[in-house]
Amino acid sequence: MTRGWRFGVIRGEADASRLRSPILKIGGSLLIEQGWPCLLKKLVFMVNQPLIVVGGGAVVDGLRAIDAASPQPDWLMDDLAIDAMSLTAQLVAHALDLVTTDSPHARSPAVLDIAAWLRTTPAPPELPATWDVTSDSIAAALANSTGSDLILAKSTPPPRDASSLQALANSGWVDAWFPNAAADIATIAWAAPS
């Protein structure tokens, strides 16, 4: 059976195919779904020329576990988590036959290598180097800085009772810093496998 996608709106425009040069944040949890390359190809096809940001998923979860066992400096763990996102970006780009880029202005679609981008551009100052910031907030900061809309593709839809960005953060569906990073984005949508 071929799986598809469900879409919804958190704020703004309702049609994912009509969003303005969207940033498509692919949650790392999707990379452990059975048949994820086919599933993600469908999603990328449905979205109009996205720039894709891939979460760190299980790789970053491993770093969190290591840090919990023996805490390390925030800056070090932040650097390692960003490097892990580079690994998952390369994996997704290869599996979907897409290019990677270090430019947040590339479209076609393309996968943004966050580590490469941050080597050429200073990190957004509004993103603290803590575990409160994940790829959700990085994608939101990127969407905000480029004037793009944002689609959050995750393995589950947001909780029905989450009526605000803060409620989404409180539920754990997005990271704790997301309400700050996404405050000025006009359109935020979500996608989840059906």
mmCIF file with all atom_site columns, C-alpha atoms in Angstrom:
data_model
loop_
_atom_site.group_PDB
_atom_site.id
_atom_site.type_symbol
_atom_site.label_atom_id
_atom_site.label_alt_id
_atom_site.label_comp_id
_atom_site.label_asym_id
_atom_site.label_entity_id
_atom_site.label_seq_id
_atom_site.pdbx_PDB_ins_code
_atom_site.Cartn_x
_atom_site.Cartn_y
_atom_site.Cartn_z
_atom_site.occupancy
_atom_site.B_iso_or_equiv
_atom_site.pdbx_formal_charge
_atom_site.auth_seq_id
_atom_site.auth_comp_id
_atom_site.auth_asym_id
_atom_site.auth_atom_id
_atom_site.pdbx_PDB_model_num
ATOM 1   C CA . MET A 1 1   ? 0.000  0.000  0.000  1.00 0.00 ? 1   MET A CA 1
ATOM 2   C CA . THR A 1 2   ? 1.373  3.399  -0.990 1.00 0.00 ? 2   THR A CA 1
ATOM 3   C CA . ARG A 1 3   ? 1.307  6.037  1.708  1.00 0.00 ? 3   ARG A CA 1
ATOM 4   C CA . GLY A 1 4   ? 0.487  9.658  1.107  1.00 0.00 ? 4   GLY A CA 1
ATOM 5   C CA . TRP A 1 5   ? 0.510  12.895 3.048  1.00 0.00 ? 5   TRP A CA 1
ATOM 6   C CA . ARG A 1 6   ? -1.935 14.871 5.131  1.00 0.00 ? 6   ARG A CA 1
ATOM 7   C CA . PHE A 1 7   ? -1.543 18.632 5.299  1.00 0.00 ? 7   PHE A CA 1
ATOM 8   C CA . GLY A 1 8   ? -2.777 21.287 7.662  1.00 0.00 ? 8   GLY A CA 1
ATOM 9   C CA . VAL A 1 9   ? -2.237 24.900 8.526  1.00 0.00 ? 9   VAL A CA 1
ATOM 10  C CA . ILE A 1 10  ? -0.847 26.283 11.737 1.00 0.00 ? 10  ILE A CA 1
ATOM 11  C CA . ARG A 1 11  ? -1.030 29.888 10.522 1.00 0.00 ? 11  ARG A CA 1
ATOM 12  C CA . GLY A 1 12  ? -1.778 31.570 7.163  1.00 0.00 ? 12  GLY A CA 1
ATOM 13  C CA . GLU A 1 13  ? -2.267 30.092 3.662  1.00 0.00 ? 13  GLU A CA 1
ATOM 14  C CA . ALA A 1 14  ? -4.039 26.738 3.414  1.00 0.00 ? 14  ALA A CA 1
ATOM 15  C CA . ASP A 1 15  ? -2.664 25.253 0.169  1.00 0.00 ? 15  ASP A CA 1
ATOM 16  C CA . ALA A 1 16  ? 0.861  23.770 0.452  1.00 0.00 ? 16  ALA A CA 1
ATOM 17  C CA . SER A 1 17  ? 1.371  23.899 -3.327 1.00 0.00 ? 17  SER A CA 1
ATOM 18  C CA . ARG A 1 18  ? 0.849  27.687 -3.357 1.00 0.00 ? 18  ARG A CA 1
ATOM 19  C CA . LEU A 1 19  ? 3.265  28.687 -0.621 1.00 0.00 ? 19  LEU A CA 1
ATOM 20  C CA . ARG A 1 20  ? 5.948  31.291 -1.333 1.00 0.00 ? 20  ARG A CA 1
ATOM 21  C CA . SER A 1 21  ? 9.302  29.588 -1.932 1.00 0.00 ? 21  SER A CA 1
ATOM 22  C CA . PRO A 1 22  ? 8.745  27.411 1.103  1.00 0.00 ? 22  PRO A CA 1
ATOM 23  C CA . ILE A 1 23  ? 11.275 26.065 3.502  1.00 0.00 ? 23  ILE A CA 1
ATOM 24  C CA . LEU A 1 24  ? 10.349 22.393 3.881  1.00 0.00 ? 24  LEU A CA 1
ATOM 25  C CA . LYS A 1 25  ? 11.645 21.085 7.183  1.00 0.00 ? 25  LYS A CA 1
ATOM 26  C CA . ILE A 1 26  ? 11.797 17.288 7.095  1.00 0.00 ? 26  ILE A CA 1
ATOM 27  C CA . GLY A 1 27  ? 11.843 15.866 10.587 1.00 0.00 ? 27  GLY A CA 1
ATOM 28  C CA . GLY A 1 28  ? 14.613 13.397 11.242 1.00 0.00 ? 28  GLY A CA 1
ATOM 29  C CA . SER A 1 29  ? 12.040 10.989 12.688 1.00 0.00 ? 29  SER A CA 1
ATOM 30  C CA . LEU A 1 30  ? 10.752 10.450 9.135  1.00 0.00 ? 30  LEU A CA 1
ATOM 31  C CA . LEU A 1 31  ? 14.073 8.816  8.217  1.00 0.00 ? 31  LEU A CA 1
ATOM 32  C CA . ILE A 1 32  ? 13.188 5.714  10.200 1.00 0.00 ? 32  ILE A CA 1
ATOM 33  C CA . GLU A 1 33  ? 9.797  5.281  8.481  1.00 0.00 ? 33  GLU A CA 1
ATOM 34  C CA . GLN A 1 34  ? 9.582  2.200  6.261  1.00 0.00 ? 34  GLN A CA 1
ATOM 35  C CA . GLY A 1 35  ? 10.116 3.298  2.631  1.00 0.00 ? 35  GLY A CA 1
ATOM 36  C CA . TRP A 1 36  ? 10.999 6.861  3.594  1.00 0.00 ? 36  TRP A CA 1
ATOM 37  C CA . PRO A 1 37  ? 12.696 7.800  0.278  1.00 0.00 ? 37  PRO A CA 1
ATOM 38  C CA . CYS A 1 38  ? 9.519  7.103  -1.706 1.00 0.00 ? 38  CYS A CA 1
ATOM 39  C CA . LEU A 1 39  ? 7.409  8.870  0.894  1.00 0.00 ? 39  LEU A CA 1
ATOM 40  C CA . LEU A 1 40  ? 9.621  11.974 0.855  1.00 0.00 ? 40  LEU A CA 1
ATOM 41  C CA . LYS A 1 41  ? 9.774  12.058 -2.964 1.00 0.00 ? 41  LYS A CA 1
ATOM 42  C CA . LYS A 1 42  ? 5.987  12.349 -2.995 1.00 0.00 ? 42  LYS A CA 1
ATOM 43  C CA . LEU A 1 43  ? 6.107  15.202 -0.522 1.00 0.00 ? 43  LEU A CA 1
ATOM 44  C CA . VAL A 1 44  ? 8.783  17.142 -2.398 1.00 0.00 ? 44  VAL A CA 1
ATOM 45  C CA . PHE A 1 45  ? 6.792  16.700 -5.623 1.00 0.00 ? 45  PHE A CA 1
ATOM 46  C CA . MET A 1 46  ? 3.685  18.154 -3.935 1.00 0.00 ? 46  MET A CA 1
ATOM 47  C CA . VAL A 1 47  ? 5.443  21.280 -2.656 1.00 0.00 ? 47  VAL A CA 1
ATOM 48  C CA . ASN A 1 48  ? 6.349  24.123 -5.025 1.00 0.00 ? 48  ASN A CA 1
ATOM 49  C CA . GLN A 1 49  ? 10.160 24.320 -5.348 1.00 0.00 ? 49  GLN A CA 1
ATOM 50  C CA . PRO A 1 50  ? 11.109 23.906 -1.692 1.00 0.00 ? 50  PRO A CA 1
ATOM 51  C CA . LEU A 1 51  ? 14.414 24.447 0.009  1.00 0.00 ? 51  LEU A CA 1
ATOM 52  C CA . ILE A 1 52  ? 14.689 21.433 2.281  1.00 0.00 ? 52  ILE A CA 1
ATOM 53  C CA . VAL A 1 53  ? 16.082 21.431 5.810  1.00 0.00 ? 53  VAL A CA 1
ATOM 54  C CA . VAL A 1 54  ? 16.571 17.948 7.251  1.00 0.00 ? 54  VAL A CA 1
ATOM 55  C CA . GLY A 1 55  ? 16.494 17.315 10.985 1.00 0.00 ? 55  GLY A CA 1
ATOM 56  C CA . GLY A 1 56  ? 19.159 15.297 12.725 1.00 0.00 ? 56  GLY A CA 1
ATOM 57  C CA . GLY A 1 57  ? 16.856 12.484 13.850 1.00 0.00 ? 57  GLY A CA 1
ATOM 58  C CA . ALA A 1 58  ? 18.422 9.470  15.512 1.00 0.00 ? 58  ALA A CA 1
ATOM 59  C CA . VAL A 1 59  ? 21.942 10.844 14.980 1.00 0.00 ? 59  VAL A CA 1
ATOM 60  C CA . VAL A 1 60  ? 21.225 13.926 17.082 1.00 0.00 ? 60  VAL A CA 1
ATOM 61  C CA . ASP A 1 61  ? 19.197 11.852 19.559 1.00 0.00 ? 61  ASP A CA 1
ATOM 62  C CA . GLY A 1 62  ? 22.396 9.871  20.147 1.00 0.00 ? 62  GLY A CA 1
ATOM 63  C CA . LEU A 1 63  ? 24.276 13.095 20.860 1.00 0.00 ? 63  LEU A CA 1
ATOM 64  C CA . ARG A 1 64  ? 21.573 14.136 23.343 1.00 0.00 ? 64  ARG A CA 1
ATOM 65  C CA . ALA A 1 65  ? 21.947 10.795 25.128 1.00 0.00 ? 65  ALA A CA 1
ATOM 66  C CA . ILE A 1 66  ? 25.736 11.177 25.279 1.00 0.00 ? 66  ILE A CA 1
ATOM 67  C CA . ASP A 1 67  ? 25.369 14.715 26.645 1.00 0.00 ? 67  ASP A CA 1
ATOM 68  C CA . ALA A 1 68  ? 22.805 13.566 29.238 1.00 0.00 ? 68  ALA A CA 1
ATOM 69  C CA . ALA A 1 69  ? 25.188 10.857 30.458 1.00 0.00 ? 69  ALA A CA 1
ATOM 70  C CA . SER A 1 70  ? 28.099 13.269 30.790 1.00 0.00 ? 70  SER A CA 1
ATOM 71  C CA . PRO A 1 71  ? 27.253 16.917 30.029 1.00 0.00 ? 71  PRO A CA 1
ATOM 72  C CA . GLN A 1 72  ? 29.525 18.698 27.596 1.00 0.00 ? 72  GLN A CA 1
ATOM 73  C CA . PRO A 1 73  ? 29.806 22.417 26.737 1.00 0.00 ? 73  PRO A CA 1
ATOM 74  C CA . ASP A 1 74  ? 26.729 23.773 24.933 1.00 0.00 ? 74  ASP A CA 1
ATOM 75  C CA . TRP A 1 75  ? 28.823 25.163 22.065 1.00 0.00 ? 75  TRP A CA 1
ATOM 76  C CA . LEU A 1 76  ? 30.404 21.747 21.432 1.00 0.00 ? 76  LEU A CA 1
ATOM 77  C CA . MET A 1 77  ? 27.099 19.868 21.424 1.00 0.00 ? 77  MET A CA 1
ATOM 78  C CA . ASP A 1 78  ? 25.574 22.537 19.174 1.00 0.00 ? 78  ASP A CA 1
ATOM 79  C CA . ASP A 1 79  ? 28.457 22.182 16.688 1.00 0.00 ? 79  ASP A CA 1
ATOM 80  C CA . LEU A 1 80  ? 28.156 18.390 16.707 1.00 0.00 ? 80  LEU A CA 1
ATOM 81  C CA . ALA A 1 81  ? 24.369 18.515 16.233 1.00 0.00 ? 81  ALA A CA 1
ATOM 82  C CA . ILE A 1 82  ? 24.793 20.863 13.260 1.00 0.00 ? 82  ILE A CA 1
ATOM 83  C CA . ASP A 1 83  ? 27.374 18.471 11.787 1.00 0.00 ? 83  ASP A CA 1
ATOM 84  C CA . ALA A 1 84  ? 24.899 15.603 12.279 1.00 0.00 ? 84  ALA A CA 1
ATOM 85  C CA . MET A 1 85  ? 22.295 17.568 10.313 1.00 0.00 ? 85  MET A CA 1
ATOM 86  C CA . SER A 1 86  ? 24.824 17.750 7.492  1.00 0.00 ? 86  SER A CA 1
ATOM 87  C CA . LEU A 1 87  ? 24.953 13.935 7.475  1.00 0.00 ? 87  LEU A CA 1
ATOM 88  C CA . THR A 1 88  ? 21.176 13.562 7.274  1.00 0.00 ? 88  THR A CA 1
ATOM 89  C CA . ALA A 1 89  ? 20.998 16.274 4.592  1.00 0.00 ? 89  ALA A CA 1
ATOM 90  C CA . GLN A 1 90  ? 23.482 14.344 2.445  1.00 0.00 ? 90  GLN A CA 1
ATOM 91  C CA . LEU A 1 91  ? 21.534 11.130 3.007  1.00 0.00 ? 91  LEU A CA 1
ATOM 92  C CA . VAL A 1 92  ? 18.218 12.688 1.950  1.00 0.00 ? 92  VAL A CA 1
ATOM 93  C CA . ALA A 1 93  ? 19.747 14.475 -1.035 1.00 0.00 ? 93  ALA A CA 1
ATOM 94  C CA . HIS A 1 94  ? 21.262 11.218 -2.258 1.00 0.00 ? 94  HIS A CA 1
ATOM 95  C CA . ALA A 1 95  ? 18.093 9.166  -1.689 1.00 0.00 ? 95  ALA A CA 1
ATOM 96  C CA . LEU A 1 96  ? 15.886 11.746 -3.461 1.00 0.00 ? 96  LEU A CA 1
ATOM 97  C CA . ASP A 1 97  ? 18.421 12.515 -6.216 1.00 0.00 ? 97  ASP A CA 1
ATOM 98  C CA . LEU A 1 98  ? 18.573 16.199 -5.244 1.00 0.00 ? 98  LEU A CA 1
ATOM 99  C CA . VAL A 1 99  ? 21.479 18.597 -4.954 1.00 0.00 ? 99  VAL A CA 1
ATOM 100 C CA . THR A 1 100 ? 22.786 19.943 -1.676 1.00 0.00 ? 100 THR A CA 1
ATOM 101 C CA . THR A 1 101 ? 23.501 23.627 -1.337 1.00 0.00 ? 101 THR A CA 1
ATOM 102 C CA . ASP A 1 102 ? 24.981 26.036 1.166  1.00 0.00 ? 102 ASP A CA 1
ATOM 103 C CA . SER A 1 103 ? 22.755 28.889 -0.048 1.00 0.00 ? 103 SER A CA 1
ATOM 104 C CA . PRO A 1 104 ? 19.396 29.628 1.553  1.00 0.00 ? 104 PRO A CA 1
ATOM 105 C CA . HIS A 1 105 ? 18.330 31.217 -1.739 1.00 0.00 ? 105 HIS A CA 1
ATOM 106 C CA . ALA A 1 106 ? 18.675 28.055 -3.838 1.00 0.00 ? 106 ALA A CA 1
ATOM 107 C CA . ARG A 1 107 ? 15.513 26.429 -5.135 1.00 0.00 ? 107 ARG A CA 1
ATOM 108 C CA . SER A 1 108 ? 14.823 23.658 -7.618 1.00 0.00 ? 108 SER A CA 1
ATOM 109 C CA . PRO A 1 109 ? 14.282 21.795 -5.106 1.00 0.00 ? 109 PRO A CA 1
ATOM 110 C CA . ALA A 1 110 ? 17.488 21.478 -3.138 1.00 0.00 ? 110 ALA A CA 1
ATOM 111 C CA . VAL A 1 111 ? 18.608 20.278 0.299  1.00 0.00 ? 111 VAL A CA 1
ATOM 112 C CA . LEU A 1 112 ? 20.324 22.875 2.452  1.00 0.00 ? 112 LEU A CA 1
ATOM 113 C CA . ASP A 1 113 ? 23.477 21.640 4.150  1.00 0.00 ? 113 ASP A CA 1
ATOM 114 C CA . ILE A 1 114 ? 23.104 23.582 7.393  1.00 0.00 ? 114 ILE A CA 1
ATOM 115 C CA . ALA A 1 115 ? 26.741 23.074 8.434  1.00 0.00 ? 115 ALA A CA 1
ATOM 116 C CA . ALA A 1 116 ? 28.031 24.356 5.074  1.00 0.00 ? 116 ALA A CA 1
ATOM 117 C CA . TRP A 1 117 ? 25.617 27.309 5.188  1.00 0.00 ? 117 TRP A CA 1
ATOM 118 C CA . LEU A 1 118 ? 26.767 28.268 8.690  1.00 0.00 ? 118 LEU A CA 1
ATOM 119 C CA . ARG A 1 119 ? 30.414 28.142 7.570  1.00 0.00 ? 119 ARG A CA 1
ATOM 120 C CA . THR A 1 120 ? 29.626 30.930 5.063  1.00 0.00 ? 120 THR A CA 1
ATOM 121 C CA . THR A 1 121 ? 27.038 32.862 7.095  1.00 0.00 ? 121 THR A CA 1
ATOM 122 C CA . PRO A 1 122 ? 26.995 33.771 10.767 1.00 0.00 ? 122 PRO A CA 1
ATOM 123 C CA . ALA A 1 123 ? 24.438 31.792 12.770 1.00 0.00 ? 123 ALA A CA 1
ATOM 124 C CA . PRO A 1 124 ? 21.217 33.698 13.302 1.00 0.00 ? 124 PRO A CA 1
ATOM 125 C CA . PRO A 1 125 ? 21.841 35.580 16.554 1.00 0.00 ? 125 PRO A CA 1
ATOM 126 C CA . GLU A 1 126 ? 18.372 34.755 17.831 1.00 0.00 ? 126 GLU A CA 1
ATOM 127 C CA . LEU A 1 127 ? 19.199 31.036 18.058 1.00 0.00 ? 127 LEU A CA 1
ATOM 128 C CA . PRO A 1 128 ? 20.889 30.109 21.343 1.00 0.00 ? 128 PRO A CA 1
ATOM 129 C CA . ALA A 1 129 ? 23.267 27.138 21.356 1.00 0.00 ? 129 ALA A CA 1
ATOM 130 C CA . THR A 1 130 ? 21.177 24.885 23.611 1.00 0.00 ? 130 THR A CA 1
ATOM 131 C CA . TRP A 1 131 ? 19.033 21.768 23.267 1.00 0.00 ? 131 TRP A CA 1
ATOM 132 C CA . ASP A 1 132 ? 16.003 24.125 23.270 1.00 0.00 ? 132 ASP A CA 1
ATOM 133 C CA . VAL A 1 133 ? 16.865 24.791 19.610 1.00 0.00 ? 133 VAL A CA 1
ATOM 134 C CA . THR A 1 134 ? 16.462 22.009 17.059 1.00 0.00 ? 134 THR A CA 1
ATOM 135 C CA . SER A 1 135 ? 16.059 21.898 13.306 1.00 0.00 ? 135 SER A CA 1
ATOM 136 C CA . ASP A 1 136 ? 12.499 23.238 13.831 1.00 0.00 ? 136 ASP A CA 1
ATOM 137 C CA . SER A 1 137 ? 13.834 26.601 15.037 1.00 0.00 ? 137 SER A CA 1
ATOM 138 C CA . ILE A 1 138 ? 16.698 26.598 12.538 1.00 0.00 ? 138 ILE A CA 1
ATOM 139 C CA . ALA A 1 139 ? 14.204 26.136 9.691  1.00 0.00 ? 139 ALA A CA 1
ATOM 140 C CA . ALA A 1 140 ? 11.964 28.849 11.175 1.00 0.00 ? 140 ALA A CA 1
ATOM 141 C CA . ALA A 1 141 ? 14.874 31.298 11.464 1.00 0.00 ? 141 ALA A CA 1
ATOM 142 C CA . LEU A 1 142 ? 15.803 30.519 7.871  1.00 0.00 ? 142 LEU A CA 1
ATOM 143 C CA . ALA A 1 143 ? 12.209 31.047 6.674  1.00 0.00 ? 143 ALA A CA 1
ATOM 144 C CA . ASN A 1 144 ? 12.051 34.296 8.609  1.00 0.00 ? 144 ASN A CA 1
ATOM 145 C CA . SER A 1 145 ? 15.336 35.618 7.208  1.00 0.00 ? 145 SER A CA 1
ATOM 146 C CA . THR A 1 146 ? 14.431 34.748 3.601  1.00 0.00 ? 146 THR A CA 1
ATOM 147 C CA . GLY A 1 147 ? 10.774 35.826 3.774  1.00 0.00 ? 147 GLY A CA 1
ATOM 148 C CA . SER A 1 148 ? 9.679  32.261 3.008  1.00 0.00 ? 148 SER A CA 1
ATOM 149 C CA . ASP A 1 149 ? 6.756  30.217 4.199  1.00 0.00 ? 149 ASP A CA 1
ATOM 150 C CA . LEU A 1 150 ? 7.450  27.147 6.338  1.00 0.00 ? 150 LEU A CA 1
ATOM 151 C CA . ILE A 1 151 ? 6.183  23.572 6.131  1.00 0.00 ? 151 ILE A CA 1
ATOM 152 C CA . LEU A 1 152 ? 6.999  21.247 9.013  1.00 0.00 ? 152 LEU A CA 1
ATOM 153 C CA . ALA A 1 153 ? 6.951  17.618 7.832  1.00 0.00 ? 153 ALA A CA 1
ATOM 154 C CA . LYS A 1 154 ? 6.899  15.294 10.818 1.00 0.00 ? 154 LYS A CA 1
ATOM 155 C CA . SER A 1 155 ? 5.983  11.690 11.513 1.00 0.00 ? 155 SER A CA 1
ATOM 156 C CA . THR A 1 156 ? 2.818  12.778 13.351 1.00 0.00 ? 156 THR A CA 1
ATOM 157 C CA . PRO A 1 157 ? 0.414  15.691 12.931 1.00 0.00 ? 157 PRO A CA 1
ATOM 158 C CA . PRO A 1 158 ? 0.357  18.389 15.597 1.00 0.00 ? 158 PRO A CA 1
ATOM 159 C CA . PRO A 1 159 ? -1.855 17.796 18.628 1.00 0.00 ? 159 PRO A CA 1
ATOM 160 C CA . ARG A 1 160 ? -5.423 18.903 17.970 1.00 0.00 ? 160 ARG A CA 1
ATOM 161 C CA . ASP A 1 161 ? -5.573 20.891 21.177 1.00 0.00 ? 161 ASP A CA 1
ATOM 162 C CA . ALA A 1 162 ? -2.429 22.926 20.385 1.00 0.00 ? 162 ALA A CA 1
ATOM 163 C CA . SER A 1 163 ? -3.892 26.297 19.455 1.00 0.00 ? 163 SER A CA 1
ATOM 164 C CA . SER A 1 164 ? -0.717 28.402 19.411 1.00 0.00 ? 164 SER A CA 1
ATOM 165 C CA . LEU A 1 165 ? 2.995  28.122 18.702 1.00 0.00 ? 165 LEU A CA 1
ATOM 166 C CA . GLN A 1 166 ? 3.603  28.044 22.443 1.00 0.00 ? 166 GLN A CA 1
ATOM 167 C CA . ALA A 1 167 ? 1.105  25.192 22.850 1.00 0.00 ? 167 ALA A CA 1
ATOM 168 C CA . LEU A 1 168 ? 2.928  23.263 20.097 1.00 0.00 ? 168 LEU A CA 1
ATOM 169 C CA . ALA A 1 169 ? 6.212  23.779 21.966 1.00 0.00 ? 169 ALA A CA 1
ATOM 170 C CA . ASN A 1 170 ? 4.639  22.808 25.295 1.00 0.00 ? 170 ASN A CA 1
ATOM 171 C CA . SER A 1 171 ? 3.392  19.562 23.715 1.00 0.00 ? 171 SER A CA 1
ATOM 172 C CA . GLY A 1 172 ? 6.894  18.753 22.399 1.00 0.00 ? 172 GLY A CA 1
ATOM 173 C CA . TRP A 1 173 ? 5.744  18.759 18.760 1.00 0.00 ? 173 TRP A CA 1
ATOM 174 C CA . VAL A 1 174 ? 8.242  21.571 18.072 1.00 0.00 ? 174 VAL A CA 1
ATOM 175 C CA . ASP A 1 175 ? 11.227 22.649 20.131 1.00 0.00 ? 175 ASP A CA 1
ATOM 176 C CA . ALA A 1 176 ? 11.020 25.089 23.023 1.00 0.00 ? 176 ALA A CA 1
ATOM 177 C CA . TRP A 1 177 ? 12.555 27.989 21.064 1.00 0.00 ? 177 TRP A CA 1
ATOM 178 C CA . PHE A 1 178 ? 10.238 27.629 18.038 1.00 0.00 ? 178 PHE A CA 1
ATOM 179 C CA . PRO A 1 179 ? 7.636  30.204 19.188 1.00 0.00 ? 179 PRO A CA 1
ATOM 180 C CA . ASN A 1 180 ? 10.400 32.826 19.203 1.00 0.00 ? 180 ASN A CA 1
ATOM 181 C CA . ALA A 1 181 ? 11.999 31.769 15.911 1.00 0.00 ? 181 ALA A CA 1
ATOM 182 C CA . ALA A 1 182 ? 8.663  31.498 14.060 1.00 0.00 ? 182 ALA A CA 1
ATOM 183 C CA . ALA A 1 183 ? 6.910  34.540 15.524 1.00 0.00 ? 183 ALA A CA 1
ATOM 184 C CA . ASP A 1 184 ? 7.081  36.614 12.314 1.00 0.00 ? 184 ASP A CA 1
ATOM 185 C CA . ILE A 1 185 ? 6.480  33.903 9.679  1.00 0.00 ? 185 ILE A CA 1
ATOM 186 C CA . ALA A 1 186 ? 3.261  34.608 7.767  1.00 0.00 ? 186 ALA A CA 1
ATOM 187 C CA . THR A 1 187 ? 2.425  31.036 6.808  1.00 0.00 ? 187 THR A CA 1
ATOM 188 C CA . ILE A 1 188 ? 3.302  27.885 8.713  1.00 0.00 ? 188 ILE A CA 1
ATOM 189 C CA . ALA A 1 189 ? 1.888  24.562 7.513  1.00 0.00 ? 189 ALA A CA 1
ATOM 190 C CA . TRP A 1 190 ? 2.392  20.949 8.525  1.00 0.00 ? 190 TRP A CA 1
ATOM 191 C CA . ALA A 1 191 ? 2.591  17.630 6.713  1.00 0.00 ? 191 ALA A CA 1
ATOM 192 C CA . ALA A 1 192 ? 2.439  14.101 8.130  1.00 0.00 ? 192 ALA A CA 1
ATOM 193 C CA . PRO A 1 193 ? 2.235  10.669 6.508  1.00 0.00 ? 193 PRO A CA 1
ATOM 194 C CA . SER A 1 194 ? -1.300 9.361  6.100  1.00 0.00 ? 194 SER A CA 1
#
